[in-house]
mmCIF file of C-alpha atoms and ligand atoms in Angstrom:
data_model
loop_
_atom_site.group_PDB
_atom_site.id
_atom_site.type_symbol
_atom_site.label_atom_id
_atom_site.label_comp_id
_atom_site.label_asym_id
_atom_site.label_seq_id
_atom_site.Cartn_x
_atom_site.Cartn_y
_atom_site.Cartn_z
ATOM 1 C CA UNK A 1 -6.804 -30.948 -5.959
ATOM 2 C CA UNK A 2 -10.446 -31.836 -6.246
ATOM 3 C CA UNK A 3 -9.506 -35.206 -7.890
ATOM 4 C CA UNK A 4 -7.248 -35.905 -4.995
ATOM 5 C CA UNK A 5 -10.009 -35.072 -2.488
ATOM 6 C CA UNK A 6 -12.587 -37.107 -4.333
ATOM 7 C CA UNK A 7 -10.287 -40.162 -4.474
ATOM 8 C CA UNK A 8 -9.346 -39.826 -0.769
ATOM 9 C CA UNK A 9 -13.074 -39.543 0.345
ATOM 10 C CA UNK A 10 -13.970 -42.594 -1.857
ATOM 11 C CA UNK A 11 -11.247 -44.588 -0.072
ATOM 12 C CA UNK A 12 -12.190 -43.428 3.387
ATOM 13 C CA UNK A 13 -15.803 -43.632 3.017
ATOM 14 C CA UNK A 14 -16.634 -45.935 0.074
ATOM 15 C CA UNK A 15 -20.474 -46.009 0.569
ATOM 16 C CA UNK A 16 -20.873 -42.269 1.324
ATOM 17 C CA UNK A 17 -23.009 -40.338 -1.185
ATOM 18 C CA UNK A 18 -22.346 -36.951 0.492
ATOM 19 C CA UNK A 19 -21.194 -33.838 -1.395
ATOM 20 C CA UNK A 20 -17.683 -32.419 -1.125
ATOM 21 C CA UNK A 21 -17.250 -28.591 -0.717
ATOM 22 C CA UNK A 22 -14.975 -26.117 0.955
ATOM 23 C CA UNK A 23 -15.162 -26.057 4.844
ATOM 24 C CA UNK A 24 -15.647 -22.385 5.187
ATOM 25 C CA UNK A 25 -15.351 -22.584 9.006
ATOM 26 C CA UNK A 26 -11.659 -23.768 8.550
ATOM 27 C CA UNK A 27 -10.449 -21.200 6.018
ATOM 28 C CA UNK A 28 -7.483 -19.210 6.785
ATOM 29 C CA UNK A 29 -6.571 -15.842 5.319
ATOM 30 C CA UNK A 30 -3.029 -15.142 4.024
ATOM 31 C CA UNK A 31 -3.220 -11.457 3.074
ATOM 32 C CA UNK A 32 -5.174 -11.324 -0.101
ATOM 33 C CA UNK A 33 -5.289 -15.155 -0.536
ATOM 34 C CA UNK A 34 -6.578 -18.138 1.364
ATOM 35 C CA UNK A 35 -5.953 -21.523 2.659
ATOM 36 C CA UNK A 36 -8.830 -23.929 2.715
ATOM 37 C CA UNK A 37 -9.811 -27.542 3.281
ATOM 38 C CA UNK A 38 -12.695 -29.622 1.804
ATOM 39 C CA UNK A 39 -15.164 -31.591 3.837
ATOM 40 C CA UNK A 40 -18.180 -33.928 3.265
ATOM 41 C CA UNK A 41 -21.663 -32.907 4.378
ATOM 42 C CA UNK A 42 -22.563 -36.524 5.378
ATOM 43 C CA UNK A 43 -19.478 -38.211 6.676
ATOM 44 C CA UNK A 44 -16.654 -36.949 8.881
ATOM 45 C CA UNK A 45 -14.230 -36.712 6.011
ATOM 46 C CA UNK A 46 -12.164 -33.627 5.671
ATOM 47 C CA UNK A 47 -9.069 -33.049 3.484
ATOM 48 C CA UNK A 48 -5.754 -31.553 4.427
ATOM 49 C CA UNK A 49 -5.439 -27.712 4.101
ATOM 50 C CA UNK A 50 -4.635 -26.445 0.500
ATOM 51 C CA UNK A 51 -2.876 -23.182 -0.299
ATOM 52 C CA UNK A 52 -5.020 -21.599 -3.031
ATOM 53 C CA UNK A 53 -1.977 -19.592 -4.113
ATOM 54 C CA UNK A 54 1.460 -19.824 -5.599
ATOM 55 C CA UNK A 55 4.213 -19.369 -3.069
ATOM 56 C CA UNK A 56 7.340 -17.376 -3.398
ATOM 57 C CA UNK A 57 10.541 -19.285 -2.570
ATOM 58 C CA UNK A 58 12.008 -17.357 0.342
ATOM 59 C CA UNK A 59 15.653 -16.968 1.182
ATOM 60 C CA UNK A 60 14.744 -16.866 4.899
ATOM 61 C CA UNK A 61 13.239 -19.578 7.041
ATOM 62 C CA UNK A 62 9.524 -19.446 7.920
ATOM 63 C CA UNK A 63 6.243 -19.412 6.137
ATOM 64 C CA UNK A 64 6.473 -18.898 2.472
ATOM 65 C CA UNK A 65 4.641 -15.656 1.279
ATOM 66 C CA UNK A 66 1.826 -15.955 -1.225
ATOM 67 C CA UNK A 67 3.029 -14.395 -4.505
ATOM 68 C CA UNK A 68 -0.077 -12.220 -4.851
ATOM 69 C CA UNK A 69 0.756 -10.386 -1.738
ATOM 70 C CA UNK A 70 4.102 -9.404 -2.938
ATOM 71 C CA UNK A 71 2.735 -8.497 -6.468
ATOM 72 C CA UNK A 72 -0.065 -6.336 -4.820
ATOM 73 C CA UNK A 73 2.767 -4.329 -3.122
ATOM 74 C CA UNK A 74 4.676 -3.903 -6.341
ATOM 75 C CA UNK A 75 1.493 -2.577 -7.968
ATOM 76 C CA UNK A 76 0.739 -0.235 -5.043
ATOM 77 C CA UNK A 77 4.152 1.317 -5.620
ATOM 78 C CA UNK A 78 2.941 2.428 -9.070
ATOM 79 C CA UNK A 79 -0.249 4.104 -7.992
ATOM 80 C CA UNK A 80 -1.244 6.785 -5.369
ATOM 81 C CA UNK A 81 -3.234 4.552 -3.102
ATOM 82 C CA UNK A 82 -2.038 3.299 0.178
ATOM 83 C CA UNK A 83 -2.737 0.050 2.106
ATOM 84 C CA UNK A 84 -5.878 1.779 3.572
ATOM 85 C CA UNK A 85 -6.968 2.615 0.053
ATOM 86 C CA UNK A 86 -6.565 -0.896 -1.072
ATOM 87 C CA UNK A 87 -8.456 -2.224 1.810
ATOM 88 C CA UNK A 88 -11.309 0.136 0.989
ATOM 89 C CA UNK A 89 -11.334 -1.367 -2.490
ATOM 90 C CA UNK A 90 -11.487 -4.855 -1.209
ATOM 91 C CA UNK A 91 -14.201 -4.038 1.302
ATOM 92 C CA UNK A 92 -16.127 -2.046 -1.257
ATOM 93 C CA UNK A 93 -16.084 -5.251 -3.433
ATOM 94 C CA UNK A 94 -17.320 -7.192 -0.430
ATOM 95 C CA UNK A 95 -14.007 -9.200 -0.353
ATOM 96 C CA UNK A 96 -12.410 -9.582 3.038
ATOM 97 C CA UNK A 97 -9.453 -7.223 3.078
ATOM 98 C CA UNK A 98 -5.888 -8.155 3.928
ATOM 99 C CA UNK A 99 -4.906 -6.888 7.314
ATOM 100 C CA UNK A 100 -2.693 -3.827 7.679
ATOM 101 C CA UNK A 101 -0.047 -5.876 9.444
ATOM 102 C CA UNK A 102 0.235 -8.501 6.820
ATOM 103 C CA UNK A 103 0.346 -5.811 4.056
ATOM 104 C CA UNK A 104 3.054 -3.951 5.868
ATOM 105 C CA UNK A 105 5.066 -7.230 6.117
ATOM 106 C CA UNK A 106 4.703 -7.736 2.322
ATOM 107 C CA UNK A 107 5.481 -4.213 1.676
ATOM 108 C CA UNK A 108 8.762 -4.416 3.741
ATOM 109 C CA UNK A 109 9.799 -7.438 1.723
ATOM 110 C CA UNK A 110 9.197 -5.782 -1.732
ATOM 111 C CA UNK A 111 10.480 -2.316 -0.789
ATOM 112 C CA UNK A 112 14.004 -3.501 -0.385
ATOM 113 C CA UNK A 113 13.955 -5.218 -3.911
ATOM 114 C CA UNK A 114 12.347 -2.203 -5.492
ATOM 115 C CA UNK A 115 15.006 0.152 -4.087
ATOM 116 C CA UNK A 116 17.808 -2.163 -5.170
ATOM 117 C CA UNK A 117 16.398 -2.291 -8.794
ATOM 118 C CA UNK A 118 15.617 1.495 -8.808
ATOM 119 C CA UNK A 119 19.244 2.207 -7.965
ATOM 120 C CA UNK A 120 20.453 -0.041 -10.707
ATOM 121 C CA UNK A 121 18.010 1.507 -13.230
ATOM 122 C CA UNK A 122 19.067 5.138 -12.284
ATOM 123 C CA UNK A 123 22.639 4.277 -12.449
ATOM 124 C CA UNK A 124 22.108 3.036 -15.986
ATOM 125 C CA UNK A 125 20.114 6.108 -16.893
ATOM 126 C CA UNK A 126 22.761 8.373 -15.546
ATOM 127 C CA UNK A 127 25.463 6.483 -17.624
ATOM 128 C CA UNK A 128 23.386 6.980 -20.697
ATOM 129 C CA UNK A 129 22.805 10.747 -20.065
ATOM 130 C CA UNK A 130 26.538 11.235 -19.581
ATOM 131 C CA UNK A 131 27.213 9.546 -22.933
ATOM 132 C CA UNK A 132 24.574 11.788 -24.543
ATOM 133 C CA UNK A 133 26.190 14.906 -23.194
ATOM 134 C CA UNK A 134 29.515 14.294 -24.840
ATOM 135 C CA UNK A 135 28.333 14.542 -28.552
ATOM 136 C CA UNK A 136 26.145 17.492 -27.507
ATOM 137 C CA UNK A 137 29.414 19.314 -26.243
ATOM 138 C CA UNK A 138 27.939 19.408 -22.700
ATOM 139 C CA UNK A 139 29.824 18.606 -19.544
ATOM 140 C CA UNK A 140 29.000 14.931 -19.092
ATOM 141 C CA UNK A 141 29.124 15.250 -15.329
ATOM 142 C CA UNK A 142 26.297 17.740 -15.272
ATOM 143 C CA UNK A 143 22.825 16.429 -15.582
ATOM 144 C CA UNK A 144 19.842 18.633 -15.479
ATOM 145 C CA UNK A 145 16.537 16.930 -14.183
ATOM 146 C CA UNK A 146 12.955 17.800 -13.646
ATOM 147 C CA UNK A 147 10.319 15.524 -12.275
ATOM 148 C CA UNK A 148 6.968 15.195 -10.726
ATOM 149 C CA UNK A 149 6.791 13.772 -7.158
ATOM 150 C CA UNK A 150 4.225 11.224 -6.200
ATOM 151 C CA UNK A 151 0.881 12.727 -4.846
ATOM 152 C CA UNK A 152 0.198 11.569 -1.363
ATOM 153 C CA UNK A 153 -3.214 12.899 -0.216
ATOM 154 C CA UNK A 154 -6.498 10.997 -0.844
ATOM 155 C CA UNK A 155 -8.730 13.106 -2.997
ATOM 156 C CA UNK A 156 -11.571 13.044 -0.464
ATOM 157 C CA UNK A 157 -9.375 14.957 2.119
ATOM 158 C CA UNK A 158 -10.345 18.210 0.529
ATOM 159 C CA UNK A 159 -14.077 17.472 0.364
ATOM 160 C CA UNK A 160 -16.010 20.745 1.150
ATOM 161 C CA UNK A 161 -12.760 22.639 1.731
ATOM 162 C CA UNK A 162 -11.685 23.338 -1.781
ATOM 163 C CA UNK A 163 -13.233 23.173 -5.144
ATOM 164 C CA UNK A 164 -9.727 22.429 -6.514
ATOM 165 C CA UNK A 165 -7.448 19.195 -6.536
ATOM 166 C CA UNK A 166 -6.547 18.876 -2.838
ATOM 167 C CA UNK A 167 -3.492 16.802 -3.534
ATOM 168 C CA UNK A 168 -0.108 18.325 -3.283
ATOM 169 C CA UNK A 169 1.554 18.542 -6.572
ATOM 170 C CA UNK A 170 5.242 18.599 -6.444
ATOM 171 C CA UNK A 171 7.834 19.343 -8.985
ATOM 172 C CA UNK A 172 11.529 19.012 -8.556
ATOM 173 C CA UNK A 173 14.321 20.751 -10.538
ATOM 174 C CA UNK A 174 17.879 20.108 -10.086
ATOM 175 C CA UNK A 175 21.276 20.603 -11.659
ATOM 176 C CA UNK A 176 24.323 18.833 -10.504
ATOM 177 C CA UNK A 177 26.792 16.175 -11.329
HETATM 178 ZN ZN1 ZN B 1 -18.614 -38.540 2.910
#
């Protein structure tokens, strides 16, 4: 990218001895990533806009999503912080945070895919459990389960109210076929 910019600048302003750098006034945020262009501090040269991210090839028309915005949402599904929690992490690190709207858009894209894969994964696990029940002499159509639910309260919500963990822990137990 920089080579392309330097060559273009030399062609347009061969005598210019200015420095090329990012034009910060033109930068555009795309969730957690950026589009930027370069400009010269002496002549009027400025480059085209560059996406500083890898794009995901979309099935639908419209702007292609930055891959990092989707991978962030996949990561958020594995931990107990929300969009707001991630924004706090960004802002605490002095990094401009993605907007709630853009993160919600990315979340909607990945949630359908995650649901689809979870269903496939659980179907495979159920099939395996049925197979295991047969040599055990158990009814293959009855599968006993126990699992922890995801915590959903930020830890500071109990500040000054309880010396204990304020999060709601859940445990599910079920028996069925
Ligand atoms: Zn120049």
